[in-house]
């Protein structure tokens, strides 16, 4: 799984060298932010059902037409699949917070997702709305510390940009 540490080691090994000073600074920065990432992961895991529900609700609130016949949320089964997808991305964000890198999202969530959505004629804008809502909803210090919120928001931004 890709993280700052594995990326630095892989790059150094591929170049046949030891990690450089800037490589080690990158690892040190990741380690220094680890407490904030783990706080965000813990807060997300502790309240994830509500986070997923609110994000999915925001999707269908902003794009209410999705519940019309012939649309992506035309019946309860399809609505449940949307919430399942949102849930999946939040779990991957949680994993990213734990490992300190985008590896889980890259490997299990983003690779090919855009093409799958296009092939199935599923709009990505509602998913973007879900994650943007979650990002905008973060409240410091109610939900988590400022640094934890920054770490969490960075992975939400990463998902948004990937869709």
GROMACS .gro file of N, CA and C in nm:
model
  489
    1UNK      N    1   0.085  -0.117   0.000
    1UNK     CA    2   0.000   0.000   0.000
    1UNK      C    3   0.089   0.123   0.000
    2UNK      N    4   0.058   0.217  -0.086
    2UNK     CA    5   0.140   0.335  -0.103
    2UNK      C    6   0.119   0.434   0.011
    3UNK      N    7   0.230   0.480   0.068
    3UNK     CA    8   0.230   0.585   0.169
    3UNK      C    9   0.354   0.670   0.143
    4UNK      N   10   0.372   0.774   0.220
    4UNK     CA   11   0.491   0.857   0.203
    4UNK      C   12   0.617   0.773   0.223
    5UNK      N   13   0.616   0.689   0.324
    5UNK     CA   14   0.733   0.606   0.353
    5UNK      C   15   0.762   0.509   0.239
    6UNK      N   16   0.661   0.438   0.194
    6UNK     CA   17   0.684   0.341   0.086
    6UNK      C   18   0.721   0.410  -0.045
    7UNK      N   19   0.666   0.527  -0.070
    7UNK     CA   20   0.699   0.602  -0.191
    7UNK      C   21   0.845   0.646  -0.189
    8UNK      N   22   0.891   0.697  -0.075
    8UNK     CA   23   1.030   0.741  -0.061
    8UNK      C   24   1.126   0.623  -0.078
    9UNK      N   25   1.096   0.514  -0.012
    9UNK     CA   26   1.183   0.395  -0.021
    9UNK      C   27   1.185   0.340  -0.163
   10UNK      N   28   1.070   0.331  -0.225
   10UNK     CA   29   1.062   0.279  -0.362
   10UNK      C   30   1.141   0.366  -0.459
   11UNK      N   31   1.126   0.498  -0.446
   11UNK     CA   32   1.198   0.589  -0.536
   11UNK      C   33   1.350   0.578  -0.515
   12UNK      N   34   1.392   0.572  -0.391
   12UNK     CA   35   1.536   0.561  -0.363
   12UNK      C   36   1.590   0.428  -0.415
   13UNK      N   37   1.515   0.322  -0.392
   13UNK     CA   38   1.559   0.190  -0.437
   13UNK      C   39   1.566   0.183  -0.589
   14UNK      N   40   1.465   0.239  -0.655
   14UNK     CA   41   1.465   0.238  -0.802
   14UNK      C   42   1.584   0.315  -0.858
   15UNK      N   43   1.626   0.419  -0.786
   15UNK     CA   44   1.741   0.499  -0.831
   15UNK      C   45   1.874   0.443  -0.779
   16UNK      N   46   1.867   0.335  -0.699
   16UNK     CA   47   1.989   0.276  -0.646
   16UNK      C   48   2.063   0.366  -0.549
   17UNK      N   49   1.987   0.435  -0.466
   17UNK     CA   50   2.049   0.530  -0.373
   17UNK      C   51   1.980   0.521  -0.237
   18UNK      N   52   2.041   0.586  -0.141
   18UNK     CA   53   1.978   0.603  -0.011
   18UNK      C   54   1.877   0.717  -0.023
   19UNK      N   55   1.778   0.721   0.065
   19UNK     CA   56   1.687   0.836   0.064
   19UNK      C   57   1.764   0.966   0.088
   20UNK      N   58   1.729   1.068   0.012
   20UNK     CA   59   1.796   1.198   0.024
   20UNK      C   60   1.744   1.274   0.146
   21UNK      N   61   1.807   1.385   0.173
   21UNK     CA   62   1.764   1.469   0.285
   21UNK      C   63   1.620   1.517   0.264
   22UNK      N   64   1.585   1.554   0.142
   22UNK     CA   65   1.447   1.598   0.117
   22UNK      C   66   1.349   1.482   0.129
   23UNK      N   67   1.393   1.361   0.091
   23UNK     CA   68   1.309   1.242   0.110
   23UNK      C   69   1.280   1.223   0.259
   24UNK      N   70   1.384   1.234   0.340
   24UNK     CA   71   1.368   1.214   0.484
   24UNK      C   72   1.285   1.325   0.548
   25UNK      N   73   1.295   1.447   0.495
   25UNK     CA   74   1.211   1.556   0.544
   25UNK      C   75   1.063   1.527   0.514
   26UNK      N   76   1.038   1.470   0.398
   26UNK     CA   77   0.901   1.433   0.361
   26UNK      C   78   0.846   1.328   0.458
   27UNK      N   79   0.927   1.228   0.489
   27UNK     CA   80   0.886   1.124   0.584
   27UNK      C   81   0.864   1.185   0.721
   28UNK      N   82   0.956   1.272   0.763
   28UNK     CA   83   0.943   1.335   0.895
   28UNK      C   84   0.814   1.419   0.902
   29UNK      N   85   0.782   1.492   0.796
   29UNK     CA   86   0.658   1.570   0.794
   29UNK      C   87   0.536   1.481   0.807
   30UNK      N   88   0.540   1.367   0.740
   30UNK     CA   89   0.429   1.272   0.749
   30UNK      C   90   0.414   1.218   0.890
   31UNK      N   91   0.526   1.187   0.952
   31UNK     CA   92   0.523   1.136   1.089
   31UNK      C   93   0.471   1.243   1.185
   32UNK      N   94   0.511   1.368   1.163
   32UNK     CA   95   0.466   1.476   1.250
   32UNK      C   96   0.315   1.499   1.239
   33UNK      N   97   0.259   1.472   1.122
   33UNK     CA   98   0.114   1.489   1.101
   33UNK      C   99   0.035   1.364   1.138
   34UNK      N  100   0.103   1.257   1.178
   34UNK     CA  101   0.035   1.130   1.203
   34UNK      C  102  -0.067   1.139   1.316
   35UNK      N  103  -0.040   1.211   1.420
   35UNK     CA  104  -0.136   1.221   1.531
   35UNK      C  105  -0.265   1.286   1.483
   36UNK      N  106  -0.254   1.389   1.401
   36UNK     CA  107  -0.374   1.456   1.347
   36UNK      C  108  -0.450   1.363   1.253
   37UNK      N  109  -0.377   1.290   1.170
   37UNK     CA  110  -0.443   1.195   1.079
   37UNK      C  111  -0.517   1.088   1.157
   38UNK      N  112  -0.452   1.035   1.261
   38UNK     CA  113  -0.515   0.929   1.341
   38UNK      C  114  -0.635   0.983   1.418
   39UNK      N  115  -0.626   1.107   1.464
   39UNK     CA  116  -0.743   1.168   1.528
   39UNK      C  117  -0.860   1.175   1.429
   40UNK      N  118  -0.833   1.223   1.308
   40UNK     CA  119  -0.938   1.233   1.206
   40UNK      C  120  -0.994   1.095   1.173
   41UNK      N  121  -0.907   0.995   1.162
   41UNK     CA  122  -0.952   0.858   1.132
   41UNK      C  123  -1.042   0.807   1.244
   42UNK      N  124  -1.003   0.834   1.368
   42UNK     CA  125  -1.082   0.788   1.482
   42UNK      C  126  -1.219   0.857   1.485
   43UNK      N  127  -1.222   0.987   1.462
   43UNK     CA  128  -1.348   1.062   1.462
   43UNK      C  129  -1.438   1.015   1.349
   44UNK      N  130  -1.381   0.993   1.233
   44UNK     CA  131  -1.460   0.945   1.119
   44UNK      C  132  -1.516   0.807   1.148
   45UNK      N  133  -1.434   0.718   1.197
   45UNK     CA  134  -1.479   0.581   1.227
   45UNK      C  135  -1.586   0.581   1.335
   46UNK      N  136  -1.573   0.669   1.432
   46UNK     CA  137  -1.668   0.672   1.542
   46UNK      C  138  -1.805   0.727   1.505
   47UNK      N  139  -1.813   0.797   1.393
   47UNK     CA  140  -1.939   0.860   1.353
   47UNK      C  141  -1.968   0.836   1.205
   48UNK      N  142  -1.910   0.730   1.152
   48UNK     CA  143  -1.914   0.716   1.007
   48UNK      C  144  -2.054   0.693   0.950
   49UNK      N  145  -2.142   0.626   1.021
   49UNK     CA  146  -2.277   0.603   0.969
   49UNK      C  147  -2.350   0.735   0.947
   50UNK      N  148  -2.337   0.827   1.042
   50UNK     CA  149  -2.400   0.958   1.027
   50UNK      C  150  -2.335   1.039   0.915
   51UNK      N  151  -2.202   1.029   0.904
   51UNK     CA  152  -2.130   1.101   0.799
   51UNK      C  153  -2.175   1.053   0.662
   52UNK      N  154  -2.183   0.922   0.645
   52UNK     CA  155  -2.226   0.864   0.517
   52UNK      C  156  -2.369   0.905   0.486
   53UNK      N  157  -2.457   0.896   0.584
   53UNK     CA  158  -2.598   0.931   0.562
   53UNK      C  159  -2.611   1.077   0.523
   54UNK      N  160  -2.544   1.166   0.595
   54UNK     CA  161  -2.551   1.309   0.563
   54UNK      C  162  -2.496   1.338   0.425
   55UNK      N  163  -2.387   1.274   0.390
   55UNK     CA  164  -2.327   1.295   0.258
   55UNK      C  165  -2.420   1.245   0.148
   56UNK      N  166  -2.475   1.126   0.166
   56UNK     CA  167  -2.569   1.074   0.067
   56UNK      C  168  -2.695   1.158   0.057
   57UNK      N  169  -2.746   1.201   0.171
   57UNK     CA  170  -2.864   1.288   0.172
   57UNK      C  171  -2.836   1.418   0.098
   58UNK      N  172  -2.716   1.473   0.115
   58UNK     CA  173  -2.678   1.596   0.046
   58UNK      C  174  -2.678   1.575  -0.105
   59UNK      N  175  -2.634   1.458  -0.146
   59UNK     CA  176  -2.633   1.423  -0.289
   59UNK      C  177  -2.775   1.428  -0.345
   60UNK      N  178  -2.866   1.360  -0.280
   60UNK     CA  179  -3.003   1.352  -0.332
   60UNK      C  180  -3.080   1.482  -0.309
   61UNK      N  181  -3.038   1.562  -0.213
   61UNK     CA  182  -3.101   1.692  -0.191
   61UNK      C  183  -3.063   1.788  -0.304
   62UNK      N  184  -2.936   1.789  -0.338
   62UNK     CA  185  -2.889   1.880  -0.443
   62UNK      C  186  -2.932   1.833  -0.581
   63UNK      N  187  -2.936   1.703  -0.602
   63UNK     CA  188  -2.972   1.646  -0.732
   63UNK      C  189  -3.098   1.561  -0.717
   64UNK      N  190  -3.208   1.625  -0.681
   64UNK     CA  191  -3.332   1.552  -0.655
   64UNK      C  192  -3.385   1.480  -0.779
   65UNK      N  193  -3.348   1.526  -0.898
   65UNK     CA  194  -3.392   1.460  -1.020
   65UNK      C  195  -3.343   1.315  -1.029
   66UNK      N  196  -3.239   1.282  -0.952
   66UNK     CA  197  -3.183   1.147  -0.958
   66UNK      C  198  -3.285   1.041  -0.916
   67UNK      N  199  -3.389   1.081  -0.845
   67UNK     CA  200  -3.491   0.985  -0.802
   67UNK      C  201  -3.602   0.968  -0.905
   68UNK      N  202  -3.590   1.039  -1.017
   68UNK     CA  203  -3.689   1.024  -1.125
   68UNK      C  204  -3.667   0.893  -1.200
   69UNK      N  205  -3.772   0.846  -1.266
   69UNK     CA  206  -3.763   0.723  -1.347
   69UNK      C  207  -3.651   0.736  -1.450
   70UNK      N  208  -3.574   0.631  -1.462
   70UNK     CA  209  -3.465   0.627  -1.559
   70UNK      C  210  -3.335   0.689  -1.509
   71UNK      N  211  -3.336   0.740  -1.388
   71UNK     CA  212  -3.216   0.803  -1.333
   71UNK      C  213  -3.143   0.709  -1.237
   72UNK      N  214  -3.027   0.752  -1.190
   72UNK     CA  215  -2.939   0.667  -1.108
   72UNK      C  216  -3.000   0.628  -0.974
   73UNK      N  217  -3.100   0.702  -0.925
   73UNK     CA  218  -3.161   0.671  -0.796
   73UNK      C  219  -3.310   0.648  -0.807
   74UNK      N  220  -3.350   0.587  -0.917
   74UNK     CA  221  -3.494   0.574  -0.945
   74UNK      C  222  -3.567   0.479  -0.851
   75UNK      N  223  -3.496   0.392  -0.780
   75UNK     CA  224  -3.562   0.301  -0.685
   75UNK      C  225  -3.470   0.283  -0.564
   76UNK      N  226  -3.524   0.221  -0.462
   76UNK     CA  227  -3.449   0.207  -0.337
   76UNK      C  228  -3.320   0.128  -0.355
   77UNK      N  229  -3.321   0.029  -0.440
   77UNK     CA  230  -3.200  -0.050  -0.465
   77UNK      C  231  -3.088   0.039  -0.519
   78UNK      N  232  -3.121   0.125  -0.614
   78UNK     CA  233  -3.019   0.214  -0.671
   78UNK      C  234  -2.976   0.322  -0.572
   79UNK      N  235  -3.070   0.369  -0.491
   79UNK     CA  236  -3.035   0.467  -0.387
   79UNK      C  237  -2.938   0.403  -0.289
   80UNK      N  238  -2.966   0.279  -0.250
   80UNK     CA  239  -2.877   0.207  -0.158
   80UNK      C  240  -2.738   0.190  -0.217
   81UNK      N  241  -2.729   0.170  -0.347
   81UNK     CA  242  -2.598   0.156  -0.412
   81UNK      C  243  -2.520   0.287  -0.406
   82UNK      N  244  -2.590   0.398  -0.416
   82UNK     CA  245  -2.523   0.527  -0.405
   82UNK      C  246  -2.465   0.543  -0.265
   83UNK      N  247  -2.546   0.514  -0.165
   83UNK     CA  248  -2.496   0.523  -0.027
   83UNK      C  249  -2.381   0.424  -0.005
   84UNK      N  250  -2.389   0.309  -0.066
   84UNK     CA  251  -2.281   0.210  -0.054
   84UNK      C  252  -2.151   0.265  -0.112
   85UNK      N  253  -2.162   0.332  -0.227
   85UNK     CA  254  -2.043   0.390  -0.289
   85UNK      C  255  -1.984   0.501  -0.202
   86UNK      N  256  -2.069   0.586  -0.148
   86UNK     CA  257  -2.022   0.693  -0.059
   86UNK      C  258  -1.953   0.632   0.062
   87UNK      N  259  -2.015   0.529   0.118
   87UNK     CA  260  -1.957   0.456   0.232
   87UNK      C  261  -1.819   0.402   0.196
   88UNK      N  262  -1.808   0.342   0.078
   88UNK     CA  263  -1.681   0.284   0.033
   88UNK      C  264  -1.571   0.391   0.028
   89UNK      N  265  -1.603   0.506  -0.029
   89UNK     CA  266  -1.503   0.613  -0.037
   89UNK      C  267  -1.463   0.663   0.102
   90UNK      N  268  -1.560   0.674   0.192
   90UNK     CA  269  -1.524   0.718   0.328
   90UNK      C  270  -1.436   0.616   0.399
   91UNK      N  271  -1.460   0.488   0.377
   91UNK     CA  272  -1.371   0.388   0.437
   91UNK      C  273  -1.231   0.401   0.380
   92UNK      N  274  -1.221   0.425   0.250
   92UNK     CA  275  -1.089   0.442   0.189
   92UNK      C  276  -1.020   0.568   0.239
   93UNK      N  277  -1.096   0.674   0.259
   93UNK     CA  278  -1.038   0.796   0.318
   93UNK      C  279  -0.986   0.765   0.457
   94UNK      N  280  -1.062   0.687   0.533
   94UNK     CA  281  -1.017   0.648   0.667
   94UNK      C  282  -0.886   0.571   0.657
   95UNK      N  283  -0.877   0.477   0.566
   95UNK     CA  284  -0.753   0.400   0.548
   95UNK      C  285  -0.636   0.493   0.511
   96UNK      N  286  -0.663   0.592   0.425
   96UNK     CA  287  -0.559   0.688   0.386
   96UNK      C  288  -0.510   0.766   0.506
   97UNK      N  289  -0.603   0.806   0.591
   97UNK     CA  290  -0.564   0.878   0.713
   97UNK      C  291  -0.473   0.792   0.800
   98UNK      N  292  -0.501   0.663   0.807
   98UNK     CA  293  -0.421   0.573   0.889
   98UNK      C  294  -0.281   0.554   0.829
   99UNK      N  295  -0.273   0.531   0.698
   99UNK     CA  296  -0.142   0.503   0.638
   99UNK      C  297  -0.064   0.629   0.602
  100UNK      N  298  -0.133   0.743   0.595
  100UNK     CA  299  -0.064   0.867   0.564
  100UNK      C  300  -0.031   0.883   0.418
  101UNK      N  301  -0.114   0.832   0.332
  101UNK     CA  302  -0.094   0.845   0.188
  101UNK      C  303  -0.220   0.808   0.114
  102UNK      N  304  -0.218   0.834  -0.015
  102UNK     CA  305  -0.337   0.812  -0.099
  102UNK      C  306  -0.348   0.670  -0.154
  103UNK      N  307  -0.258   0.584  -0.113
  103UNK     CA  308  -0.256   0.447  -0.166
  103UNK      C  309  -0.390   0.376  -0.166
  104UNK      N  310  -0.462   0.372  -0.053
  104UNK     CA  311  -0.590   0.301  -0.055
  104UNK      C  312  -0.689   0.359  -0.156
  105UNK      N  313  -0.696   0.490  -0.165
  105UNK     CA  314  -0.785   0.551  -0.265
  105UNK      C  315  -0.738   0.520  -0.407
  106UNK      N  316  -0.608   0.534  -0.429
  106UNK     CA  317  -0.554   0.509  -0.562
  106UNK      C  318  -0.577   0.365  -0.605
  107UNK      N  319  -0.550   0.271  -0.515
  107UNK     CA  320  -0.555   0.130  -0.550
  107UNK      C  321  -0.695   0.073  -0.553
  108UNK      N  322  -0.782   0.118  -0.463
  108UNK     CA  323  -0.913   0.053  -0.449
  108UNK      C  324  -1.032   0.141  -0.484
  109UNK      N  325  -1.009   0.271  -0.505
  109UNK     CA  326  -1.123   0.358  -0.528
  109UNK      C  327  -1.119   0.438  -0.656
  110UNK      N  328  -1.002   0.480  -0.695
  110UNK     CA  329  -0.993   0.573  -0.807
  110UNK      C  330  -0.958   0.504  -0.938
  111UNK      N  331  -0.871   0.407  -0.933
  111UNK     CA  332  -0.827   0.339  -1.055
  111UNK      C  333  -0.947   0.284  -1.131
  112UNK      N  334  -0.980   0.348  -1.239
  112UNK     CA  335  -1.089   0.301  -1.324
  112UNK      C  336  -1.228   0.346  -1.283
  113UNK      N  337  -1.242   0.412  -1.168
  113UNK     CA  338  -1.376   0.451  -1.121
  113UNK      C  339  -1.445   0.545  -1.218
  114UNK      N  340  -1.374   0.642  -1.268
  114UNK     CA  341  -1.434   0.738  -1.361
  114UNK      C  342  -1.486   0.666  -1.485
  115UNK      N  343  -1.408   0.571  -1.537
  115UNK     CA  344  -1.451   0.497  -1.655
  115UNK      C  345  -1.572   0.409  -1.625
  116UNK      N  346  -1.576   0.349  -1.506
  116UNK     CA  347  -1.690   0.267  -1.466
  116UNK      C  348  -1.815   0.353  -1.461
  117UNK      N  349  -1.804   0.470  -1.399
  117UNK     CA  350  -1.920   0.559  -1.390
  117UNK      C  351  -1.968   0.602  -1.529
  118UNK      N  352  -1.873   0.631  -1.617
  118UNK     CA  353  -1.912   0.669  -1.754
  118UNK      C  354  -1.979   0.553  -1.826
  119UNK      N  355  -1.922   0.435  -1.815
  119UNK     CA  356  -1.977   0.317  -1.882
  119UNK      C  357  -2.119   0.288  -1.835
  120UNK      N  358  -2.141   0.302  -1.705
  120UNK     CA  359  -2.273   0.275  -1.648
  120UNK      C  360  -2.365   0.397  -1.656
  121UNK      N  361  -2.315   0.505  -1.716
  121UNK     CA  362  -2.392   0.629  -1.729
  121UNK      C  363  -2.434   0.685  -1.593
  122UNK      N  364  -2.343   0.676  -1.497
  122UNK     CA  365  -2.369   0.730  -1.364
  122UNK      C  366  -2.300   0.866  -1.353
  123UNK      N  367  -2.374   0.968  -1.315
  123UNK     CA  368  -2.312   1.100  -1.301
  123UNK      C  369  -2.220   1.105  -1.179
  124UNK      N  370  -2.108   1.173  -1.193
  124UNK     CA  371  -2.016   1.185  -1.080
  124UNK      C  372  -2.042   1.311  -0.998
  125UNK      N  373  -2.110   1.409  -1.057
  125UNK     CA  374  -2.136   1.534  -0.984
  125UNK      C  375  -2.208   1.511  -0.851
  126UNK      N  376  -2.303   1.418  -0.842
  126UNK     CA  377  -2.364   1.395  -0.710
  126UNK      C  378  -2.266   1.341  -0.606
  127UNK      N  379  -2.173   1.258  -0.648
  127UNK     CA  380  -2.072   1.210  -0.555
  127UNK      C  381  -1.984   1.326  -0.510
  128UNK      N  382  -1.946   1.410  -0.604
  128UNK     CA  383  -1.867   1.528  -0.571
  128UNK      C  384  -1.942   1.613  -0.470
  129UNK      N  385  -2.073   1.632  -0.491
  129UNK     CA  386  -2.155   1.710  -0.398
  129UNK      C  387  -2.154   1.648  -0.259
  130UNK      N  388  -2.158   1.516  -0.252
  130UNK     CA  389  -2.156   1.446  -0.123
  130UNK      C  390  -2.029   1.477  -0.046
  131UNK      N  391  -1.915   1.467  -0.114
  131UNK     CA  392  -1.787   1.487  -0.047
  131UNK      C  393  -1.762   1.635  -0.019
  132UNK      N  394  -1.808   1.723  -0.109
  132UNK     CA  395  -1.795   1.867  -0.084
  132UNK      C  396  -1.879   1.907   0.037
  133UNK      N  397  -1.999   1.849   0.049
  133UNK     CA  398  -2.084   1.877   0.166
  133UNK      C  399  -2.011   1.835   0.293
  134UNK      N  400  -1.953   1.716   0.291
  134UNK     CA  401  -1.883   1.666   0.410
  134UNK      C  402  -1.766   1.757   0.446
  135UNK      N  403  -1.695   1.803   0.345
  135UNK     CA  404  -1.582   1.892   0.370
  135UNK      C  405  -1.631   2.024   0.431
  136UNK      N  406  -1.737   2.080   0.373
  136UNK     CA  407  -1.789   2.207   0.422
  136UNK      C  408  -1.850   2.195   0.561
  137UNK      N  409  -1.895   2.077   0.597
  137UNK     CA  410  -1.962   2.054   0.723
  137UNK      C  411  -1.866   2.038   0.841
  138UNK      N  412  -1.740   2.010   0.814
  138UNK     CA  413  -1.643   1.990   0.923
  138UNK      C  414  -1.641   2.115   1.011
  139UNK      N  415  -1.654   2.093   1.139
  139UNK     CA  416  -1.656   2.204   1.234
  139UNK      C  417  -1.547   2.182   1.339
  140UNK      N  418  -1.455   2.277   1.344
  140UNK     CA  419  -1.348   2.274   1.443
  140UNK      C  420  -1.393   2.364   1.558
  141UNK      N  421  -1.387   2.326   1.679
  141UNK     CA  422  -1.335   2.203   1.737
  141UNK      C  423  -1.443   2.098   1.763
  142UNK      N  424  -1.569   2.124   1.724
  142UNK     CA  425  -1.677   2.029   1.753
  142UNK      C  426  -1.644   1.889   1.703
  143UNK      N  427  -1.602   1.879   1.578
  143UNK     CA  428  -1.578   1.748   1.517
  143UNK      C  429  -1.439   1.694   1.542
  144UNK      N  430  -1.340   1.781   1.532
  144UNK     CA  431  -1.200   1.740   1.548
  144UNK      C  432  -1.113   1.865   1.553
  145UNK      N  433  -0.986   1.847   1.583
  145UNK     CA  434  -0.894   1.961   1.588
  145UNK      C  435  -0.873   2.020   1.449
  146UNK      N  436  -0.817   2.139   1.446
  146UNK     CA  437  -0.793   2.206   1.317
  146UNK      C  438  -0.700   2.124   1.228
  147UNK      N  439  -0.593   2.070   1.286
  147UNK     CA  440  -0.498   1.992   1.205
  147UNK      C  441  -0.563   1.863   1.155
  148UNK      N  442  -0.642   1.797   1.238
  148UNK     CA  443  -0.712   1.676   1.194
  148UNK      C  444  -0.810   1.709   1.083
  149UNK      N  445  -0.879   1.822   1.096
  149UNK     CA  446  -0.974   1.863   0.992
  149UNK      C  447  -0.901   1.891   0.860
  150UNK      N  448  -0.783   1.950   0.870
  150UNK     CA  449  -0.703   1.976   0.750
  150UNK      C  450  -0.664   1.845   0.680
  151UNK      N  451  -0.621   1.749   0.759
  151UNK     CA  452  -0.583   1.619   0.703
  151UNK      C  453  -0.703   1.551   0.637
  152UNK      N  454  -0.817   1.549   0.706
  152UNK     CA  455  -0.940   1.489   0.653
  152UNK      C  456  -0.983   1.560   0.525
  153UNK      N  457  -0.984   1.692   0.529
  153UNK     CA  458  -1.026   1.771   0.412
  153UNK      C  459  -0.935   1.746   0.292
  154UNK      N  460  -0.807   1.723   0.316
  154UNK     CA  461  -0.715   1.700   0.203
  154UNK      C  462  -0.752   1.572   0.127
  155UNK      N  463  -0.796   1.469   0.198
  155UNK     CA  464  -0.836   1.346   0.131
  155UNK      C  465  -0.973   1.361   0.064
  156UNK      N  466  -1.061   1.440   0.124
  156UNK     CA  467  -1.188   1.471   0.056
  156UNK      C  468  -1.161   1.545  -0.074
  157UNK      N  469  -1.069   1.642  -0.071
  157UNK     CA  470  -1.030   1.713  -0.192
  157UNK      C  471  -0.973   1.618  -0.297
  158UNK      N  472  -0.894   1.523  -0.251
  158UNK     CA  473  -0.833   1.426  -0.343
  158UNK      C  474  -0.941   1.344  -0.414
  159UNK      N  475  -1.041   1.299  -0.338
  159UNK     CA  476  -1.152   1.223  -0.399
  159UNK      C  477  -1.229   1.311  -0.496
  160UNK      N  478  -1.260   1.431  -0.453
  160UNK     CA  479  -1.336   1.524  -0.539
  160UNK      C  480  -1.262   1.547  -0.671
  161UNK      N  481  -1.133   1.572  -0.664
  161UNK     CA  482  -1.054   1.596  -0.785
  161UNK      C  483  -1.048   1.472  -0.874
  162UNK      N  484  -1.054   1.353  -0.813
  162UNK     CA  485  -1.043   1.230  -0.892
  162UNK      C  486  -1.172   1.198  -0.967
  163UNK      N  487  -1.284   1.247  -0.916
  163UNK     CA  488  -1.411   1.217  -0.981
  163UNK      C  489  -1.437   1.315  -1.093
   0.00000   0.00000   0.00000
